[in-house]
């Protein structure tokens, strides 16, 4: 066994002890957990026809005002990618963890539904969901599915449907750059992070605030935090651990070592 494997094994063994003891676990996830389901992360360069766009410029109110059809087309394409994807071993392991005696809350920055499709029942979406659009003008959520079309292709512009009440343009119900998080979800996420004894932070770059406060809040309140990410996590504090591997590789191993 080489040095990397030994390090990974030791990291997993230490994390398994913490997971074995934990009574209230928060699983905080980012785009990396869905990477092995084939959904590109935010900070991976885009490929194909979307390659000339940057999500950080497409996902803003300004981009929608300037070219709503481009943003709606991008959103439909992302919905299609998610619909074609399946939960991976990490999503499934987290769902299984939720069936044990521990309290398990998933706090996700992801707008896909792979945690729910894997079977997790308590999922807080900090950045909204691909499945719930709303009116750009009056914020009303459509009451029927007529907005839900199959038209989606890479790089294709699609005019957004209109709001049934005010005839404004429908926009994706996700949190764009510069927008506030949904306040109920945020309050509940903070309270849960404060009360957990272990937080697993999986597949997130930790660059986007305020979501990136969640692991810090857990640490401040005495919980341990374990980061699972193939990229190195720097500046670990007290009670903070890192496992350098992918979510789909590490989560089943961690659960099995912890006897889940
Ligand atoms: N397993 C675990 N982690 C992975 C994997 C994998 N298979 N593949 C990649 N990663 C890690 C990357 O190393 C990176 O640290 O996942 C992280 C993905 O980072 P981002 O793309 O920045 O995604 P995320 O942290 O979720 O972004 C936060 O930014 O664009 C906004 O609103 C958007 O919710 C998103 C937020």
CSV table of C-alpha atoms and ligand atoms in Angstrom, one decimal:
chain,number,residue,atom,x,y,z
A,1,UNK,CA,0.0,0.0,0.0
A,2,UNK,CA,1.5,3.4,-1.0
A,3,UNK,CA,1.7,6.5,1.2
A,4,UNK,CA,-1.5,8.1,-0.2
A,5,UNK,CA,-3.5,5.0,0.5
A,6,UNK,CA,-2.1,4.7,4.0
A,7,UNK,CA,-3.0,8.4,4.7
A,8,UNK,CA,-6.5,7.8,3.2
A,9,UNK,CA,-7.0,4.7,5.3
A,10,UNK,CA,-5.9,6.4,8.5
A,11,UNK,CA,-8.1,9.4,7.8
A,12,UNK,CA,-11.1,7.2,7.2
A,13,UNK,CA,-10.4,5.2,10.4
A,14,UNK,CA,-10.2,8.3,12.5
A,15,UNK,CA,-13.4,9.7,10.9
A,16,UNK,CA,-15.2,6.4,11.4
A,17,UNK,CA,-14.6,6.6,15.2
A,18,UNK,CA,-16.2,10.1,15.2
A,19,UNK,CA,-19.1,8.9,13.1
A,20,UNK,CA,-19.6,5.8,15.2
A,21,UNK,CA,-20.1,8.1,18.3
A,22,UNK,CA,-22.1,10.9,16.8
A,23,UNK,CA,-25.7,11.3,17.7
A,24,UNK,CA,-26.6,14.3,15.5
A,25,UNK,CA,-24.9,14.4,12.2
A,26,UNK,CA,-25.1,17.3,9.7
A,27,UNK,CA,-24.1,16.4,6.1
A,28,UNK,CA,-23.1,19.6,4.3
A,29,UNK,CA,-22.8,19.1,0.6
A,30,UNK,CA,-21.6,21.0,-2.5
A,31,UNK,CA,-21.3,20.3,-6.2
A,32,UNK,CA,-18.5,17.8,-5.7
A,33,UNK,CA,-20.9,15.2,-4.3
A,34,UNK,CA,-22.8,15.1,-7.6
A,35,UNK,CA,-19.7,15.0,-9.8
A,36,UNK,CA,-19.6,11.2,-9.8
A,37,UNK,CA,-23.2,11.3,-11.1
A,38,UNK,CA,-22.0,13.2,-14.1
A,39,UNK,CA,-23.0,16.7,-13.1
A,40,UNK,CA,-20.2,19.2,-13.6
A,41,UNK,CA,-19.2,21.2,-10.5
A,42,UNK,CA,-19.4,25.0,-10.6
A,43,UNK,CA,-15.7,25.7,-10.8
A,44,UNK,CA,-14.9,23.0,-13.4
A,45,UNK,CA,-14.5,24.7,-16.7
A,46,UNK,CA,-17.6,24.2,-18.9
A,47,UNK,CA,-17.3,22.1,-22.0
A,48,UNK,CA,-19.1,21.9,-25.3
A,49,UNK,CA,-21.4,24.7,-26.4
A,50,UNK,CA,-21.6,26.3,-23.0
A,51,UNK,CA,-17.8,26.6,-22.8
A,52,UNK,CA,-17.8,30.3,-23.6
A,53,UNK,CA,-20.1,31.1,-20.7
A,54,UNK,CA,-19.2,31.3,-17.0
A,55,UNK,CA,-21.9,30.3,-14.5
A,56,UNK,CA,-21.0,33.3,-12.4
A,57,UNK,CA,-22.1,35.6,-15.2
A,58,UNK,CA,-25.2,33.6,-16.3
A,59,UNK,CA,-26.6,33.2,-12.8
A,60,UNK,CA,-27.3,36.8,-11.9
A,61,UNK,CA,-30.5,39.0,-12.1
A,62,UNK,CA,-28.6,41.3,-14.5
A,63,UNK,CA,-27.9,38.4,-16.9
A,64,UNK,CA,-31.6,37.5,-16.9
A,65,UNK,CA,-32.6,41.1,-17.5
A,66,UNK,CA,-30.2,41.4,-20.4
A,67,UNK,CA,-30.9,38.0,-22.0
A,68,UNK,CA,-33.7,36.0,-20.3
A,69,UNK,CA,-33.7,33.4,-23.1
A,70,UNK,CA,-30.1,32.6,-22.7
A,71,UNK,CA,-30.4,32.2,-18.9
A,72,UNK,CA,-33.6,30.1,-19.3
A,73,UNK,CA,-32.0,27.9,-21.9
A,74,UNK,CA,-29.0,27.3,-19.6
A,75,UNK,CA,-31.4,26.4,-16.8
A,76,UNK,CA,-33.4,24.0,-18.9
A,77,UNK,CA,-30.1,22.3,-20.0
A,78,UNK,CA,-29.0,21.9,-16.4
A,79,UNK,CA,-32.4,20.5,-15.4
A,80,UNK,CA,-32.0,18.0,-18.3
A,81,UNK,CA,-28.5,17.0,-17.1
A,82,UNK,CA,-29.9,16.4,-13.6
A,83,UNK,CA,-32.9,14.4,-14.9
A,84,UNK,CA,-30.5,12.1,-16.8
A,85,UNK,CA,-28.3,11.6,-13.7
A,86,UNK,CA,-28.6,9.1,-10.9
A,87,UNK,CA,-27.7,9.4,-7.2
A,88,UNK,CA,-24.2,7.9,-6.6
A,89,UNK,CA,-22.8,5.8,-3.8
A,90,UNK,CA,-22.2,8.9,-1.6
A,91,UNK,CA,-25.9,10.1,-1.9
A,92,UNK,CA,-27.0,6.6,-1.2
A,93,UNK,CA,-24.7,6.1,1.9
A,94,UNK,CA,-26.0,9.4,3.3
A,95,UNK,CA,-29.6,8.2,2.9
A,96,UNK,CA,-28.7,5.0,4.6
A,97,UNK,CA,-27.1,6.9,7.5
A,98,UNK,CA,-30.4,8.7,7.9
A,99,UNK,CA,-32.2,5.3,8.6
A,100,UNK,CA,-29.9,4.6,11.7
A,101,UNK,CA,-30.5,5.8,15.2
A,102,UNK,CA,-28.6,9.1,14.7
A,103,UNK,CA,-30.3,12.3,13.7
A,104,UNK,CA,-29.1,13.2,10.2
A,105,UNK,CA,-29.8,16.5,8.5
A,106,UNK,CA,-28.5,17.2,5.0
A,107,UNK,CA,-27.7,20.8,4.2
A,108,UNK,CA,-27.0,21.2,0.6
A,109,UNK,CA,-25.8,24.0,-1.7
A,110,UNK,CA,-26.9,21.9,-4.6
A,111,UNK,CA,-30.0,22.6,-6.7
A,112,UNK,CA,-30.3,19.1,-7.9
A,113,UNK,CA,-32.6,16.5,-6.2
A,114,UNK,CA,-30.1,13.6,-6.0
A,115,UNK,CA,-30.2,13.5,-2.1
A,116,UNK,CA,-34.0,13.2,-2.2
A,117,UNK,CA,-33.9,10.6,-5.0
A,118,UNK,CA,-31.4,8.6,-3.0
A,119,UNK,CA,-33.9,8.5,-0.1
A,120,UNK,CA,-32.8,11.3,2.3
A,121,UNK,CA,-35.8,12.8,3.9
A,122,UNK,CA,-34.5,15.8,5.8
A,123,UNK,CA,-32.8,18.0,3.1
A,124,UNK,CA,-32.3,21.8,3.5
A,125,UNK,CA,-31.6,23.5,0.1
A,126,UNK,CA,-29.7,26.7,0.8
A,127,UNK,CA,-29.5,27.7,-2.9
A,128,UNK,CA,-33.0,26.7,-4.0
A,129,UNK,CA,-34.0,24.0,-6.4
A,130,UNK,CA,-34.1,23.5,-10.2
A,131,UNK,CA,-37.6,22.2,-9.9
A,132,UNK,CA,-39.3,25.3,-8.5
A,133,UNK,CA,-39.2,28.3,-10.8
A,134,UNK,CA,-40.8,31.7,-9.9
A,135,UNK,CA,-41.8,34.9,-11.5
A,136,UNK,CA,-39.0,37.4,-12.0
A,137,UNK,CA,-41.4,40.3,-11.4
A,138,UNK,CA,-43.9,39.2,-8.7
A,139,UNK,CA,-42.0,36.1,-7.3
A,140,UNK,CA,-45.1,33.9,-7.6
A,141,UNK,CA,-44.4,30.2,-7.9
A,142,UNK,CA,-46.4,28.6,-10.8
A,143,UNK,CA,-49.3,26.5,-9.6
A,144,UNK,CA,-49.3,24.1,-12.6
A,145,UNK,CA,-46.6,22.4,-14.7
A,146,UNK,CA,-47.2,24.2,-18.0
A,147,UNK,CA,-43.8,25.8,-17.7
A,148,UNK,CA,-42.2,22.4,-17.6
A,149,UNK,CA,-41.1,21.7,-21.2
A,150,UNK,CA,-38.7,19.2,-22.5
A,151,UNK,CA,-37.0,21.7,-24.8
A,152,UNK,CA,-33.4,21.7,-23.7
A,153,UNK,CA,-30.2,21.4,-25.6
A,154,UNK,CA,-26.6,22.5,-25.1
A,155,UNK,CA,-26.1,26.2,-25.9
A,156,UNK,CA,-29.8,26.8,-27.0
A,157,UNK,CA,-31.7,30.0,-26.0
A,158,UNK,CA,-35.3,29.4,-25.0
A,159,UNK,CA,-37.8,32.2,-24.2
A,160,UNK,CA,-39.0,31.7,-20.6
A,161,UNK,CA,-42.7,31.0,-20.0
A,162,UNK,CA,-44.9,33.8,-18.5
A,163,UNK,CA,-46.3,34.1,-15.0
A,164,UNK,CA,-50.0,33.1,-14.9
A,165,UNK,CA,-50.8,36.1,-12.7
A,166,UNK,CA,-48.8,39.1,-13.8
A,167,UNK,CA,-47.4,37.8,-17.2
A,168,UNK,CA,-43.8,38.5,-16.0
A,169,UNK,CA,-41.1,36.1,-17.1
A,170,UNK,CA,-40.5,32.9,-15.1
A,171,UNK,CA,-37.0,32.6,-13.8
A,172,UNK,CA,-35.2,29.6,-12.2
A,173,UNK,CA,-36.0,29.3,-8.5
A,174,UNK,CA,-32.4,29.2,-7.5
A,175,UNK,CA,-30.3,31.7,-5.5
A,176,UNK,CA,-28.3,33.7,-7.9
A,177,UNK,CA,-25.0,35.5,-7.2
A,178,UNK,CA,-25.7,38.6,-5.1
A,179,UNK,CA,-29.1,37.3,-3.8
A,180,UNK,CA,-30.2,36.4,-0.3
A,181,UNK,CA,-30.6,32.9,0.8
A,182,UNK,CA,-34.2,31.7,1.6
A,183,UNK,CA,-34.5,32.9,5.2
A,184,UNK,CA,-36.3,29.8,6.6
A,185,UNK,CA,-33.8,27.4,5.1
A,186,UNK,CA,-30.9,29.5,6.3
A,187,UNK,CA,-32.2,29.9,9.9
A,188,UNK,CA,-32.8,26.2,10.1
A,189,UNK,CA,-29.4,25.3,8.7
A,190,UNK,CA,-27.7,27.6,11.2
A,191,UNK,CA,-29.6,26.1,14.1
A,192,UNK,CA,-28.9,22.5,13.0
A,193,UNK,CA,-25.2,23.3,12.5
A,194,UNK,CA,-25.1,24.7,16.1
A,195,UNK,CA,-26.7,21.6,17.6
A,196,UNK,CA,-24.9,18.8,15.8
A,197,UNK,CA,-21.9,16.9,17.2
A,198,UNK,CA,-20.4,16.0,13.8
A,199,UNK,CA,-20.5,17.7,10.5
A,200,UNK,CA,-19.4,16.0,7.3
A,201,UNK,CA,-18.5,18.6,4.6
A,202,UNK,CA,-18.5,16.9,1.3
A,203,UNK,CA,-17.5,18.2,-2.1
A,204,UNK,CA,-17.5,21.9,-1.6
A,205,UNK,CA,-14.9,24.5,-2.3
A,206,UNK,CA,-16.1,26.5,0.7
A,207,UNK,CA,-15.8,29.7,-1.3
A,208,UNK,CA,-19.3,30.9,-1.4
A,209,UNK,CA,-20.8,32.7,1.6
A,210,UNK,CA,-22.9,32.7,3.7
A,211,UNK,CA,-23.2,28.9,3.0
A,212,UNK,CA,-19.5,28.4,3.9
A,213,UNK,CA,-20.3,29.6,7.4
A,214,UNK,CA,-22.1,26.4,8.2
A,215,UNK,CA,-19.1,24.2,9.0
A,216,UNK,CA,-17.6,27.1,10.9
A,217,UNK,CA,-20.8,27.4,13.0
A,218,UNK,CA,-20.6,23.7,13.8
A,219,UNK,CA,-16.9,24.1,14.9
A,220,UNK,CA,-17.6,27.1,17.0
A,221,UNK,CA,-20.2,25.1,18.9
A,222,UNK,CA,-17.9,22.2,19.7
A,223,UNK,CA,-18.7,19.8,16.8
A,224,UNK,CA,-16.0,18.0,14.8
A,225,UNK,CA,-15.9,18.6,11.1
A,226,UNK,CA,-14.6,16.1,8.5
A,227,UNK,CA,-14.0,17.4,5.0
A,228,UNK,CA,-14.2,14.9,2.1
A,229,UNK,CA,-12.7,16.3,-1.0
A,230,UNK,CA,-10.0,15.0,-3.5
A,231,UNK,CA,-8.5,18.5,-3.5
A,232,UNK,CA,-6.4,19.4,-0.5
A,233,UNK,CA,-8.2,21.3,2.3
A,234,UNK,CA,-5.8,23.8,3.9
A,235,UNK,CA,-5.6,25.3,7.3
A,236,UNK,CA,-7.4,22.7,9.4
A,237,UNK,CA,-8.2,23.9,12.9
A,238,UNK,CA,-8.8,22.0,16.1
A,239,UNK,CA,-11.5,19.3,15.7
A,240,UNK,CA,-11.2,19.5,11.9
A,241,UNK,CA,-10.1,16.6,9.7
A,242,UNK,CA,-9.7,16.1,6.0
A,243,UNK,CA,-10.0,12.9,3.9
A,244,UNK,CA,-8.5,13.3,0.5
A,245,UNK,CA,-10.7,11.3,-1.8
A,246,UNK,CA,-13.9,11.4,-3.8
A,247,UNK,CA,-17.3,11.3,-2.2
A,248,UNK,CA,-18.4,8.1,-4.0
A,249,UNK,CA,-15.2,6.4,-2.9
A,250,UNK,CA,-15.0,7.6,0.7
A,251,UNK,CA,-18.6,7.6,2.0
A,252,UNK,CA,-19.3,3.9,1.6
A,253,UNK,CA,-15.9,3.1,3.2
A,254,UNK,CA,-16.5,5.5,6.0
A,255,UNK,CA,-20.0,4.1,6.7
A,256,UNK,CA,-18.8,0.5,6.6
A,257,UNK,CA,-15.8,1.3,9.0
A,258,UNK,CA,-18.3,3.0,11.4
A,259,UNK,CA,-20.6,0.0,11.3
A,260,UNK,CA,-23.4,1.8,9.5
B,1,LIG,N1,-16.0,14.1,-4.5
B,1,LIG,C1,-15.9,15.1,-3.6
B,1,LIG,N2,-15.5,16.3,-3.9
B,1,LIG,C2,-15.3,16.6,-5.2
B,1,LIG,C3,-15.4,15.6,-6.2
B,1,LIG,C4,-15.8,14.3,-5.9
B,1,LIG,N3,-16.0,13.3,-6.7
B,1,LIG,N4,-15.1,16.2,-7.4
B,1,LIG,C5,-14.8,17.5,-7.2
B,1,LIG,N5,-14.9,17.7,-5.8
B,1,LIG,C6,-14.7,19.0,-5.1
B,1,LIG,C7,-13.8,20.0,-5.7
B,1,LIG,O1,-12.4,19.7,-5.4
B,1,LIG,C8,-14.3,21.3,-5.2
B,1,LIG,O2,-13.6,21.6,-3.9
B,1,LIG,O3,-16.0,19.7,-5.1
B,1,LIG,C9,-15.8,21.0,-4.9
B,1,LIG,C10,-16.7,21.7,-5.9
B,1,LIG,O4,-16.6,23.1,-5.7
B,1,LIG,P1,-17.5,24.2,-6.4
B,1,LIG,O5,-17.6,23.9,-7.9
B,1,LIG,O6,-17.0,25.5,-6.0
B,1,LIG,O7,-19.0,23.9,-5.8
B,1,LIG,P2,-19.6,24.4,-4.5
B,1,LIG,O8,-18.7,24.4,-3.4
B,1,LIG,O9,-20.9,23.6,-4.3
B,1,LIG,O10,-20.0,25.8,-4.9
B,1,LIG,C11,-20.8,26.6,-4.0
B,1,LIG,O11,-21.2,28.3,-5.6
B,1,LIG,O12,-21.6,28.7,-7.8
B,1,LIG,C12,-22.1,28.7,-6.6
B,1,LIG,O13,-24.3,28.5,-5.9
B,1,LIG,C13,-23.3,27.8,-6.5
B,1,LIG,O14,-23.9,26.2,-4.8
B,1,LIG,C14,-22.8,26.7,-5.5
B,1,LIG,C15,-21.8,27.4,-4.7
